[in-house]
Amino acid sequence: MKTGMVVLAVVALGVGIFVGRGFDRADEQVLQPPTTITVATPKVTELSNSIDAMRRGAALNIEPESLPLARVENADIKRGRAYPMQPPTIPHAIDSYQVDQNSNRCMLCHGQANAQNFQAPPVSVTHYMDRDGQVLAEISARRYFCVQCHVVQTDAPTLVDNSFLGADEILAPTAAPAE
């Protein structure tokens, strides 16, 4: 066993010396730099201050100042939805709610079993279905993390105008003018 280790060490040393000598020979062939060097200079373009409305007029090479955090509207009044199938917003603060793999604080009030006791809207039955449409006893794992779809209502101003029209508004017959 000991002699095998010694032989292995000698072979490794020999390979190291052989490889090292090969690198020494490569170093002898030094390439000469070209006599003239041409460097391509990038074209400089002026940045517009109105590239993106979300940047609030800041140029791309400048970090804009952060907006103050919006206050949570804690009025427990549900907002209307802006488009069909939009997840409802959360009308109360959830800062101290634990929502992780071990616990979902939202389900204490909004679970099917407790919603009536807490006078909270129950979670939709679709949240209790798996991807094959089978109804489960507990909330589906794909719907477990509420805040991946639902956000807290705040008093934040609208940053971009919304001209969305739902299908009902687009397909509604236009009223004929009264004569």
mmCIF file with all atom_site columns, C-alpha atoms in Angstrom:
data_model
loop_
_atom_site.group_PDB
_atom_site.id
_atom_site.type_symbol
_atom_site.label_atom_id
_atom_site.label_alt_id
_atom_site.label_comp_id
_atom_site.label_asym_id
_atom_site.label_entity_id
_atom_site.label_seq_id
_atom_site.pdbx_PDB_ins_code
_atom_site.Cartn_x
_atom_site.Cartn_y
_atom_site.Cartn_z
_atom_site.occupancy
_atom_site.B_iso_or_equiv
_atom_site.pdbx_formal_charge
_atom_site.auth_seq_id
_atom_site.auth_comp_id
_atom_site.auth_asym_id
_atom_site.auth_atom_id
_atom_site.pdbx_PDB_model_num
ATOM 1   C CA . MET A 1 1   ? 0.000   0.000  0.000   1.00 0.00 ? 1   MET A CA 1
ATOM 2   C CA . LYS A 1 2   ? 2.814   2.377  0.946   1.00 0.00 ? 2   LYS A CA 1
ATOM 3   C CA . THR A 1 3   ? 4.857   1.550  -2.141  1.00 0.00 ? 3   THR A CA 1
ATOM 4   C CA . GLY A 1 4   ? 1.800   2.164  -4.331  1.00 0.00 ? 4   GLY A CA 1
ATOM 5   C CA . MET A 1 5   ? 1.422   5.644  -2.855  1.00 0.00 ? 5   MET A CA 1
ATOM 6   C CA . VAL A 1 6   ? 5.121   6.379  -3.377  1.00 0.00 ? 6   VAL A CA 1
ATOM 7   C CA . VAL A 1 7   ? 4.942   5.243  -7.019  1.00 0.00 ? 7   VAL A CA 1
ATOM 8   C CA . LEU A 1 8   ? 1.841   7.377  -7.557  1.00 0.00 ? 8   LEU A CA 1
ATOM 9   C CA . ALA A 1 9   ? 3.578   10.418 -6.058  1.00 0.00 ? 9   ALA A CA 1
ATOM 10  C CA . VAL A 1 10  ? 6.661   9.921  -8.267  1.00 0.00 ? 10  VAL A CA 1
ATOM 11  C CA . VAL A 1 11  ? 4.498   9.581  -11.394 1.00 0.00 ? 11  VAL A CA 1
ATOM 12  C CA . ALA A 1 12  ? 2.548   12.732 -10.490 1.00 0.00 ? 12  ALA A CA 1
ATOM 13  C CA . LEU A 1 13  ? 5.820   14.619 -9.927  1.00 0.00 ? 13  LEU A CA 1
ATOM 14  C CA . GLY A 1 14  ? 7.152   13.430 -13.293 1.00 0.00 ? 14  GLY A CA 1
ATOM 15  C CA . VAL A 1 15  ? 3.997   14.509 -15.124 1.00 0.00 ? 15  VAL A CA 1
ATOM 16  C CA . GLY A 1 16  ? 4.142   17.897 -13.397 1.00 0.00 ? 16  GLY A CA 1
ATOM 17  C CA . ILE A 1 17  ? 7.759   18.452 -14.451 1.00 0.00 ? 17  ILE A CA 1
ATOM 18  C CA . PHE A 1 18  ? 7.059   17.332 -18.028 1.00 0.00 ? 18  PHE A CA 1
ATOM 19  C CA . VAL A 1 19  ? 4.045   19.627 -18.365 1.00 0.00 ? 19  VAL A CA 1
ATOM 20  C CA . GLY A 1 20  ? 5.893   22.504 -16.726 1.00 0.00 ? 20  GLY A CA 1
ATOM 21  C CA . ARG A 1 21  ? 8.809   22.226 -19.182 1.00 0.00 ? 21  ARG A CA 1
ATOM 22  C CA . GLY A 1 22  ? 6.323   22.361 -22.059 1.00 0.00 ? 22  GLY A CA 1
ATOM 23  C CA . PHE A 1 23  ? 5.009   25.671 -20.766 1.00 0.00 ? 23  PHE A CA 1
ATOM 24  C CA . ASP A 1 24  ? 8.541   27.027 -20.449 1.00 0.00 ? 24  ASP A CA 1
ATOM 25  C CA . ARG A 1 25  ? 9.162   26.361 -24.144 1.00 0.00 ? 25  ARG A CA 1
ATOM 26  C CA . ALA A 1 26  ? 5.914   28.038 -25.107 1.00 0.00 ? 26  ALA A CA 1
ATOM 27  C CA . ASP A 1 27  ? 7.001   31.142 -23.203 1.00 0.00 ? 27  ASP A CA 1
ATOM 28  C CA . GLU A 1 28  ? 10.131  31.423 -25.371 1.00 0.00 ? 28  GLU A CA 1
ATOM 29  C CA . GLN A 1 29  ? 8.026   32.198 -28.442 1.00 0.00 ? 29  GLN A CA 1
ATOM 30  C CA . VAL A 1 30  ? 6.929   35.727 -27.618 1.00 0.00 ? 30  VAL A CA 1
ATOM 31  C CA . LEU A 1 31  ? 4.602   37.361 -30.100 1.00 0.00 ? 31  LEU A CA 1
ATOM 32  C CA . GLN A 1 32  ? 5.472   40.889 -31.145 1.00 0.00 ? 32  GLN A CA 1
ATOM 33  C CA . PRO A 1 33  ? 2.687   43.472 -30.807 1.00 0.00 ? 33  PRO A CA 1
ATOM 34  C CA . PRO A 1 34  ? 1.480   45.160 -34.000 1.00 0.00 ? 34  PRO A CA 1
ATOM 35  C CA . THR A 1 35  ? 3.056   48.492 -34.779 1.00 0.00 ? 35  THR A CA 1
ATOM 36  C CA . THR A 1 36  ? -0.282  50.340 -34.991 1.00 0.00 ? 36  THR A CA 1
ATOM 37  C CA . ILE A 1 37  ? -3.303  49.709 -32.835 1.00 0.00 ? 37  ILE A CA 1
ATOM 38  C CA . THR A 1 38  ? -6.772  50.594 -34.072 1.00 0.00 ? 38  THR A CA 1
ATOM 39  C CA . VAL A 1 39  ? -9.462  50.954 -31.426 1.00 0.00 ? 39  VAL A CA 1
ATOM 40  C CA . ALA A 1 40  ? -13.100 51.181 -32.414 1.00 0.00 ? 40  ALA A CA 1
ATOM 41  C CA . THR A 1 41  ? -14.818 53.985 -30.543 1.00 0.00 ? 41  THR A CA 1
ATOM 42  C CA . PRO A 1 42  ? -18.508 53.490 -29.802 1.00 0.00 ? 42  PRO A CA 1
ATOM 43  C CA . LYS A 1 43  ? -20.967 55.963 -31.219 1.00 0.00 ? 43  LYS A CA 1
ATOM 44  C CA . VAL A 1 44  ? -22.228 58.239 -28.448 1.00 0.00 ? 44  VAL A CA 1
ATOM 45  C CA . THR A 1 45  ? -25.948 58.889 -28.508 1.00 0.00 ? 45  THR A CA 1
ATOM 46  C CA . GLU A 1 46  ? -27.823 61.336 -26.376 1.00 0.00 ? 46  GLU A CA 1
ATOM 47  C CA . LEU A 1 47  ? -30.375 59.806 -24.043 1.00 0.00 ? 47  LEU A CA 1
ATOM 48  C CA . SER A 1 48  ? -33.894 61.115 -24.074 1.00 0.00 ? 48  SER A CA 1
ATOM 49  C CA . ASN A 1 49  ? -35.472 62.038 -20.759 1.00 0.00 ? 49  ASN A CA 1
ATOM 50  C CA . SER A 1 50  ? -38.793 60.534 -21.821 1.00 0.00 ? 50  SER A CA 1
ATOM 51  C CA . ILE A 1 51  ? -37.725 56.986 -22.642 1.00 0.00 ? 51  ILE A CA 1
ATOM 52  C CA . ASP A 1 52  ? -39.995 55.313 -20.111 1.00 0.00 ? 52  ASP A CA 1
ATOM 53  C CA . ALA A 1 53  ? -42.882 56.746 -18.126 1.00 0.00 ? 53  ALA A CA 1
ATOM 54  C CA . MET A 1 54  ? -42.100 54.470 -15.199 1.00 0.00 ? 54  MET A CA 1
ATOM 55  C CA . ARG A 1 55  ? -38.637 56.062 -14.826 1.00 0.00 ? 55  ARG A CA 1
ATOM 56  C CA . ARG A 1 56  ? -40.294 59.449 -14.216 1.00 0.00 ? 56  ARG A CA 1
ATOM 57  C CA . GLY A 1 57  ? -38.084 61.346 -16.652 1.00 0.00 ? 57  GLY A CA 1
ATOM 58  C CA . ALA A 1 58  ? -34.741 59.974 -15.415 1.00 0.00 ? 58  ALA A CA 1
ATOM 59  C CA . ALA A 1 59  ? -32.163 59.097 -18.040 1.00 0.00 ? 59  ALA A CA 1
ATOM 60  C CA . LEU A 1 60  ? -31.096 55.462 -18.328 1.00 0.00 ? 60  LEU A CA 1
ATOM 61  C CA . ASN A 1 61  ? -27.641 56.130 -16.897 1.00 0.00 ? 61  ASN A CA 1
ATOM 62  C CA . ILE A 1 62  ? -29.071 57.764 -13.745 1.00 0.00 ? 62  ILE A CA 1
ATOM 63  C CA . GLU A 1 63  ? -30.772 55.928 -10.873 1.00 0.00 ? 63  GLU A CA 1
ATOM 64  C CA . PRO A 1 64  ? -34.042 57.750 -10.153 1.00 0.00 ? 64  PRO A CA 1
ATOM 65  C CA . GLU A 1 65  ? -34.999 58.568 -6.584  1.00 0.00 ? 65  GLU A CA 1
ATOM 66  C CA . SER A 1 66  ? -37.375 56.001 -5.101  1.00 0.00 ? 66  SER A CA 1
ATOM 67  C CA . LEU A 1 67  ? -40.985 56.945 -4.588  1.00 0.00 ? 67  LEU A CA 1
ATOM 68  C CA . PRO A 1 68  ? -42.285 56.892 -1.017  1.00 0.00 ? 68  PRO A CA 1
ATOM 69  C CA . LEU A 1 69  ? -44.072 53.683 -0.069  1.00 0.00 ? 69  LEU A CA 1
ATOM 70  C CA . ALA A 1 70  ? -47.820 53.870 -0.470  1.00 0.00 ? 70  ALA A CA 1
ATOM 71  C CA . ARG A 1 71  ? -50.032 53.460 2.589   1.00 0.00 ? 71  ARG A CA 1
ATOM 72  C CA . VAL A 1 72  ? -52.152 50.342 2.885   1.00 0.00 ? 72  VAL A CA 1
ATOM 73  C CA . GLU A 1 73  ? -55.857 51.056 2.700   1.00 0.00 ? 73  GLU A CA 1
ATOM 74  C CA . ASN A 1 74  ? -57.203 49.250 5.735   1.00 0.00 ? 74  ASN A CA 1
ATOM 75  C CA . ALA A 1 75  ? -60.878 50.067 5.178   1.00 0.00 ? 75  ALA A CA 1
ATOM 76  C CA . ASP A 1 76  ? -62.068 46.489 4.538   1.00 0.00 ? 76  ASP A CA 1
ATOM 77  C CA . ILE A 1 77  ? -63.905 47.728 1.441   1.00 0.00 ? 77  ILE A CA 1
ATOM 78  C CA . LYS A 1 78  ? -63.515 45.569 -1.649  1.00 0.00 ? 78  LYS A CA 1
ATOM 79  C CA . ARG A 1 79  ? -62.459 47.357 -4.827  1.00 0.00 ? 79  ARG A CA 1
ATOM 80  C CA . GLY A 1 80  ? -63.976 46.646 -8.187  1.00 0.00 ? 80  GLY A CA 1
ATOM 81  C CA . ARG A 1 81  ? -61.929 44.620 -10.620 1.00 0.00 ? 81  ARG A CA 1
ATOM 82  C CA . ALA A 1 82  ? -60.326 46.235 -13.646 1.00 0.00 ? 82  ALA A CA 1
ATOM 83  C CA . TYR A 1 83  ? -60.696 43.199 -15.923 1.00 0.00 ? 83  TYR A CA 1
ATOM 84  C CA . PRO A 1 84  ? -62.378 39.768 -15.957 1.00 0.00 ? 84  PRO A CA 1
ATOM 85  C CA . MET A 1 85  ? -60.636 37.058 -13.917 1.00 0.00 ? 85  MET A CA 1
ATOM 86  C CA . GLN A 1 86  ? -58.504 39.643 -12.081 1.00 0.00 ? 86  GLN A CA 1
ATOM 87  C CA . PRO A 1 87  ? -57.583 38.334 -8.620  1.00 0.00 ? 87  PRO A CA 1
ATOM 88  C CA . PRO A 1 88  ? -59.273 40.475 -5.952  1.00 0.00 ? 88  PRO A CA 1
ATOM 89  C CA . THR A 1 89  ? -57.056 42.850 -4.011  1.00 0.00 ? 89  THR A CA 1
ATOM 90  C CA . ILE A 1 90  ? -56.557 42.494 -0.262  1.00 0.00 ? 90  ILE A CA 1
ATOM 91  C CA . PRO A 1 91  ? -58.427 45.275 1.615   1.00 0.00 ? 91  PRO A CA 1
ATOM 92  C CA . HIS A 1 92  ? -56.350 45.070 4.810   1.00 0.00 ? 92  HIS A CA 1
ATOM 93  C CA . ALA A 1 93  ? -52.726 45.032 5.971   1.00 0.00 ? 93  ALA A CA 1
ATOM 94  C CA . ILE A 1 94  ? -50.891 41.696 5.883   1.00 0.00 ? 94  ILE A CA 1
ATOM 95  C CA . ASP A 1 95  ? -47.453 42.806 7.106   1.00 0.00 ? 95  ASP A CA 1
ATOM 96  C CA . SER A 1 96  ? -47.310 40.382 10.029  1.00 0.00 ? 96  SER A CA 1
ATOM 97  C CA . TYR A 1 97  ? -49.015 37.453 8.270   1.00 0.00 ? 97  TYR A CA 1
ATOM 98  C CA . GLN A 1 98  ? -46.968 34.295 7.985   1.00 0.00 ? 98  GLN A CA 1
ATOM 99  C CA . VAL A 1 99  ? -47.320 32.731 4.549   1.00 0.00 ? 99  VAL A CA 1
ATOM 100 C CA . ASP A 1 100 ? -44.649 30.108 3.979   1.00 0.00 ? 100 ASP A CA 1
ATOM 101 C CA . GLN A 1 101 ? -44.369 26.359 3.490   1.00 0.00 ? 101 GLN A CA 1
ATOM 102 C CA . ASN A 1 102 ? -45.284 25.741 7.136   1.00 0.00 ? 102 ASN A CA 1
ATOM 103 C CA . SER A 1 103 ? -48.205 28.099 7.633   1.00 0.00 ? 103 SER A CA 1
ATOM 104 C CA . ASN A 1 104 ? -50.674 30.274 5.723   1.00 0.00 ? 104 ASN A CA 1
ATOM 105 C CA . ARG A 1 105 ? -52.181 32.909 8.037   1.00 0.00 ? 105 ARG A CA 1
ATOM 106 C CA . CYS A 1 106 ? -54.676 33.989 5.354   1.00 0.00 ? 106 CYS A CA 1
ATOM 107 C CA . MET A 1 107 ? -56.466 30.650 5.556   1.00 0.00 ? 107 MET A CA 1
ATOM 108 C CA . LEU A 1 108 ? -57.290 31.163 9.241   1.00 0.00 ? 108 LEU A CA 1
ATOM 109 C CA . CYS A 1 109 ? -60.000 33.655 8.222   1.00 0.00 ? 109 CYS A CA 1
ATOM 110 C CA . HIS A 1 110 ? -60.553 32.923 4.522   1.00 0.00 ? 110 HIS A CA 1
ATOM 111 C CA . GLY A 1 111 ? -60.597 29.117 4.609   1.00 0.00 ? 111 GLY A CA 1
ATOM 112 C CA . GLN A 1 112 ? -63.942 27.470 3.791   1.00 0.00 ? 112 GLN A CA 1
ATOM 113 C CA . ALA A 1 113 ? -64.329 26.240 7.392   1.00 0.00 ? 113 ALA A CA 1
ATOM 114 C CA . ASN A 1 114 ? -63.776 29.622 9.123   1.00 0.00 ? 114 ASN A CA 1
ATOM 115 C CA . ALA A 1 115 ? -64.875 32.296 6.646   1.00 0.00 ? 115 ALA A CA 1
ATOM 116 C CA . GLN A 1 116 ? -68.386 32.639 8.042   1.00 0.00 ? 116 GLN A CA 1
ATOM 117 C CA . ASN A 1 117 ? -67.131 32.915 11.651  1.00 0.00 ? 117 ASN A CA 1
ATOM 118 C CA . PHE A 1 118 ? -64.753 35.757 10.723  1.00 0.00 ? 118 PHE A CA 1
ATOM 119 C CA . GLN A 1 119 ? -67.163 37.405 8.246   1.00 0.00 ? 119 GLN A CA 1
ATOM 120 C CA . ALA A 1 120 ? -64.457 37.113 5.600   1.00 0.00 ? 120 ALA A CA 1
ATOM 121 C CA . PRO A 1 121 ? -65.006 36.201 1.951   1.00 0.00 ? 121 PRO A CA 1
ATOM 122 C CA . PRO A 1 122 ? -64.150 32.513 1.546   1.00 0.00 ? 122 PRO A CA 1
ATOM 123 C CA . VAL A 1 123 ? -61.469 31.371 -0.844  1.00 0.00 ? 123 VAL A CA 1
ATOM 124 C CA . SER A 1 124 ? -62.959 30.282 -4.170  1.00 0.00 ? 124 SER A CA 1
ATOM 125 C CA . VAL A 1 125 ? -63.628 26.578 -4.600  1.00 0.00 ? 125 VAL A CA 1
ATOM 126 C CA . THR A 1 126 ? -61.166 26.637 -7.520  1.00 0.00 ? 126 THR A CA 1
ATOM 127 C CA . HIS A 1 127 ? -58.382 27.120 -4.965  1.00 0.00 ? 127 HIS A CA 1
ATOM 128 C CA . TYR A 1 128 ? -59.262 23.661 -3.598  1.00 0.00 ? 128 TYR A CA 1
ATOM 129 C CA . MET A 1 129 ? -58.849 21.927 -6.978  1.00 0.00 ? 129 MET A CA 1
ATOM 130 C CA . ASP A 1 130 ? -55.753 20.330 -8.401  1.00 0.00 ? 130 ASP A CA 1
ATOM 131 C CA . ARG A 1 131 ? -54.744 20.827 -12.024 1.00 0.00 ? 131 ARG A CA 1
ATOM 132 C CA . ASP A 1 132 ? -56.929 17.879 -13.071 1.00 0.00 ? 132 ASP A CA 1
ATOM 133 C CA . GLY A 1 133 ? -60.058 19.449 -11.524 1.00 0.00 ? 133 GLY A CA 1
ATOM 134 C CA . GLN A 1 134 ? -60.211 17.063 -8.553  1.00 0.00 ? 134 GLN A CA 1
ATOM 135 C CA . VAL A 1 135 ? -61.556 18.758 -5.395  1.00 0.00 ? 135 VAL A CA 1
ATOM 136 C CA . LEU A 1 136 ? -59.161 18.497 -2.434  1.00 0.00 ? 136 LEU A CA 1
ATOM 137 C CA . ALA A 1 137 ? -59.793 18.667 1.322   1.00 0.00 ? 137 ALA A CA 1
ATOM 138 C CA . GLU A 1 138 ? -57.088 21.324 1.760   1.00 0.00 ? 138 GLU A CA 1
ATOM 139 C CA . ILE A 1 139 ? -56.107 24.260 -0.421  1.00 0.00 ? 139 ILE A CA 1
ATOM 140 C CA . SER A 1 140 ? -54.198 23.221 -3.532  1.00 0.00 ? 140 SER A CA 1
ATOM 141 C CA . ALA A 1 141 ? -50.422 23.600 -3.414  1.00 0.00 ? 141 ALA A CA 1
ATOM 142 C CA . ARG A 1 142 ? -50.505 25.683 -6.600  1.00 0.00 ? 142 ARG A CA 1
ATOM 143 C CA . ARG A 1 143 ? -52.833 28.205 -4.905  1.00 0.00 ? 143 ARG A CA 1
ATOM 144 C CA . TYR A 1 144 ? -51.234 28.098 -1.439  1.00 0.00 ? 144 TYR A CA 1
ATOM 145 C CA . PHE A 1 145 ? -49.148 31.305 -1.654  1.00 0.00 ? 145 PHE A CA 1
ATOM 146 C CA . CYS A 1 146 ? -51.850 33.993 -1.833  1.00 0.00 ? 146 CYS A CA 1
ATOM 147 C CA . VAL A 1 147 ? -49.539 36.935 -2.525  1.00 0.00 ? 147 VAL A CA 1
ATOM 148 C CA . GLN A 1 148 ? -48.317 35.503 -5.810  1.00 0.00 ? 148 GLN A CA 1
ATOM 149 C CA . CYS A 1 149 ? -51.656 36.681 -7.278  1.00 0.00 ? 149 CYS A CA 1
ATOM 150 C CA . HIS A 1 150 ? -53.310 38.928 -4.683  1.00 0.00 ? 150 HIS A CA 1
ATOM 151 C CA . VAL A 1 151 ? -51.878 42.320 -3.658  1.00 0.00 ? 151 VAL A CA 1
ATOM 152 C CA . VAL A 1 152 ? -52.716 44.713 -0.854  1.00 0.00 ? 152 VAL A CA 1
ATOM 153 C CA . GLN A 1 153 ? -54.836 47.772 -1.737  1.00 0.00 ? 153 GLN A CA 1
ATOM 154 C CA . THR A 1 154 ? -52.847 50.981 -1.321  1.00 0.00 ? 154 THR A CA 1
ATOM 155 C CA . ASP A 1 155 ? -53.388 54.677 -1.866  1.00 0.00 ? 155 ASP A CA 1
ATOM 156 C CA . ALA A 1 156 ? -50.696 54.730 -4.573  1.00 0.00 ? 156 ALA A CA 1
ATOM 157 C CA . PRO A 1 157 ? -51.424 57.033 -7.516  1.00 0.00 ? 157 PRO A CA 1
ATOM 158 C CA . THR A 1 158 ? -51.877 55.510 -10.955 1.00 0.00 ? 158 THR A CA 1
ATOM 159 C CA . LEU A 1 159 ? -48.554 55.748 -12.811 1.00 0.00 ? 159 LEU A CA 1
ATOM 160 C CA . VAL A 1 160 ? -49.849 54.819 -16.256 1.00 0.00 ? 160 VAL A CA 1
ATOM 161 C CA . ASP A 1 161 ? -53.324 55.610 -17.593 1.00 0.00 ? 161 ASP A CA 1
ATOM 162 C CA . ASN A 1 162 ? -55.505 52.555 -18.139 1.00 0.00 ? 162 ASN A CA 1
ATOM 163 C CA . SER A 1 163 ? -57.881 52.528 -21.082 1.00 0.00 ? 163 SER A CA 1
ATOM 164 C CA . PHE A 1 164 ? -58.810 48.854 -20.746 1.00 0.00 ? 164 PHE A CA 1
ATOM 165 C CA . LEU A 1 165 ? -62.252 47.871 -22.026 1.00 0.00 ? 165 LEU A CA 1
ATOM 166 C CA . GLY A 1 166 ? -63.744 44.548 -21.006 1.00 0.00 ? 166 GLY A CA 1
ATOM 167 C CA . ALA A 1 167 ? -65.381 42.196 -23.478 1.00 0.00 ? 167 ALA A CA 1
ATOM 168 C CA . ASP A 1 168 ? -68.852 43.273 -22.283 1.00 0.00 ? 168 ASP A CA 1
ATOM 169 C CA . GLU A 1 169 ? -68.079 46.916 -23.067 1.00 0.00 ? 169 GLU A CA 1
ATOM 170 C CA . ILE A 1 170 ? -66.616 46.135 -26.474 1.00 0.00 ? 170 ILE A CA 1
ATOM 171 C CA . LEU A 1 171 ? -69.420 43.819 -27.549 1.00 0.00 ? 171 LEU A CA 1
ATOM 172 C CA . ALA A 1 172 ? -72.269 45.902 -26.084 1.00 0.00 ? 172 ALA A CA 1
ATOM 173 C CA . PRO A 1 173 ? -74.539 47.283 -28.808 1.00 0.00 ? 173 PRO A CA 1
ATOM 174 C CA . THR A 1 174 ? -74.234 51.006 -29.191 1.00 0.00 ? 174 THR A CA 1
ATOM 175 C CA . ALA A 1 175 ? -77.438 52.836 -28.326 1.00 0.00 ? 175 ALA A CA 1
ATOM 176 C CA . ALA A 1 176 ? -79.135 54.478 -31.266 1.00 0.00 ? 176 ALA A CA 1
ATOM 177 C CA . PRO A 1 177 ? -79.456 58.252 -30.857 1.00 0.00 ? 177 PRO A CA 1
ATOM 178 C CA . ALA A 1 178 ? -82.982 59.370 -29.889 1.00 0.00 ? 178 ALA A CA 1
ATOM 179 C CA . GLU A 1 179 ? -84.866 61.260 -32.589 1.00 0.00 ? 179 GLU A CA 1
#
